[in-house]
């Protein structure tokens, strides 16, 4: 009798999914909920595409002294902005709203490991970030004759910049979600710094026309380095960069530091309840 009971308990325990399995299931749930909100889907994917179309159409001439069109630069910049939008902005707002609506409080009271919740969010931003990037590349190639990288090494560079940038921005988004006092104020708190960073990081304005002090401020955050890294994948317009080179080592260092620093910020600041709930 005892042996049978032990085996039965062991079998039941073995069937319990771990944090990774639950995180994958949570990710599927997050994606289903995301794609059910059609207005959110349209805004998330259309925003960078519309801005790419506008800027690449208005500034369609060749860049003086660079040997490329402005469209090539804008595609790289909008991919970086799209990555930060689907990670930093999306998580910063959505988690703040879920906290305000006491969704996080209810999840905290379930047996689900906290790590599974965050893994689900990472799966969400990974899938949406990949879709956003693919859509921007498709628009760039089909409408503006943008040249894609032809070497495997270039795509590998693109890949590690994408992964490090997405991870750092996602962790920063989770951290900033604790700043808004309520879900209603989350959009204002998150969108304002993101908008400022886009202007001082070379998303909308050519990097060689931005004052050095603004670039130095932007260099403290991931967006500037993602823009620079993505511009460097086709190895074009290096002469426009502040340092005259792509600085891949520094890009890896800054983005990696934001991954570590973002994780520390999350551990120090993340709350499952609003301040007014105690």
mmCIF file of N, CA and C in Angstrom, residues 8 17 26 29 38 54-55 72 76 79 92 100 107 116 121 134 176 202 234 270 276:
data_model
loop_
_atom_site.group_PDB
_atom_site.id
_atom_site.type_symbol
_atom_site.label_atom_id
_atom_site.label_comp_id
_atom_site.label_asym_id
_atom_site.label_seq_id
_atom_site.Cartn_x
_atom_site.Cartn_y
_atom_site.Cartn_z
ATOM 1 N N UNK A 8 2.278 6.763 -6.750
ATOM 2 C CA UNK A 8 1.222 7.646 -7.235
ATOM 3 C C UNK A 8 1.557 9.097 -6.996
ATOM 4 N N UNK A 17 3.877 20.868 -14.359
ATOM 5 C CA UNK A 17 4.785 21.620 -15.230
ATOM 6 C C UNK A 17 5.637 22.572 -14.422
ATOM 7 N N UNK A 26 1.679 30.496 -20.523
ATOM 8 C CA UNK A 26 1.302 31.883 -20.248
ATOM 9 C C UNK A 26 1.556 32.754 -21.474
ATOM 10 N N UNK A 29 -1.218 32.265 -23.911
ATOM 11 C CA UNK A 29 -2.381 33.005 -23.432
ATOM 12 C C UNK A 29 -2.231 34.500 -23.690
ATOM 13 N N UNK A 38 -8.233 43.878 -31.443
ATOM 14 C CA UNK A 38 -7.868 44.274 -32.799
ATOM 15 C C UNK A 38 -7.332 45.689 -32.871
ATOM 16 N N UNK A 54 5.899 57.661 -44.077
ATOM 17 C CA UNK A 54 5.911 59.116 -44.152
ATOM 18 C C UNK A 54 7.338 59.657 -44.301
ATOM 19 N N UNK A 55 8.232 59.254 -43.410
ATOM 20 C CA UNK A 55 9.583 59.804 -43.430
ATOM 21 C C UNK A 55 10.366 59.344 -44.661
ATOM 22 N N UNK A 72 17.023 53.776 -46.382
ATOM 23 C CA UNK A 72 17.824 52.734 -45.745
ATOM 24 C C UNK A 72 18.040 53.044 -44.269
ATOM 25 N N UNK A 76 16.172 51.012 -40.681
ATOM 26 C CA UNK A 76 16.933 50.559 -39.514
ATOM 27 C C UNK A 76 16.441 51.233 -38.239
ATOM 28 N N UNK A 79 12.955 49.947 -37.174
ATOM 29 C CA UNK A 79 13.025 48.605 -36.597
ATOM 30 C C UNK A 79 13.410 48.707 -35.128
ATOM 31 N N UNK A 92 5.366 48.267 -20.221
ATOM 32 C CA UNK A 92 5.232 49.316 -19.215
ATOM 33 C C UNK A 92 3.785 49.710 -18.992
ATOM 34 N N UNK A 100 -3.259 47.682 -11.686
ATOM 35 C CA UNK A 100 -4.348 48.541 -11.232
ATOM 36 C C UNK A 100 -5.676 47.777 -11.176
ATOM 37 N N UNK A 107 -3.002 36.761 -9.582
ATOM 38 C CA UNK A 107 -2.007 35.798 -10.055
ATOM 39 C C UNK A 107 -1.019 35.436 -8.959
ATOM 40 N N UNK A 116 6.966 32.381 -14.253
ATOM 41 C CA UNK A 116 6.138 31.993 -15.392
ATOM 42 C C UNK A 116 5.398 33.197 -15.972
ATOM 43 N N UNK A 121 5.324 37.136 -20.619
ATOM 44 C CA UNK A 121 5.477 38.469 -21.196
ATOM 45 C C UNK A 121 6.631 38.511 -22.194
ATOM 46 N N UNK A 134 9.704 41.950 -39.242
ATOM 47 C CA UNK A 134 9.465 41.366 -40.557
ATOM 48 C C UNK A 134 8.587 42.285 -41.406
ATOM 49 N N UNK A 176 9.628 50.087 -15.320
ATOM 50 C CA UNK A 176 8.923 51.369 -15.331
ATOM 51 C C UNK A 176 7.430 51.189 -15.067
ATOM 52 N N UNK A 202 18.301 59.214 -32.940
ATOM 53 C CA UNK A 202 18.486 59.036 -34.375
ATOM 54 C C UNK A 202 17.387 58.265 -35.064
ATOM 55 N N UNK A 234 23.993 46.660 -42.908
ATOM 56 C CA UNK A 234 24.383 46.707 -44.322
ATOM 57 C C UNK A 234 25.731 47.396 -44.531
ATOM 58 N N UNK A 270 9.752 46.040 -8.699
ATOM 59 C CA UNK A 270 8.478 45.468 -9.142
ATOM 60 C C UNK A 270 7.553 45.198 -7.955
ATOM 61 N N UNK A 276 -1.664 52.052 -2.997
ATOM 62 C CA UNK A 276 -2.822 52.246 -2.125
ATOM 63 C C UNK A 276 -3.356 50.958 -1.543
#
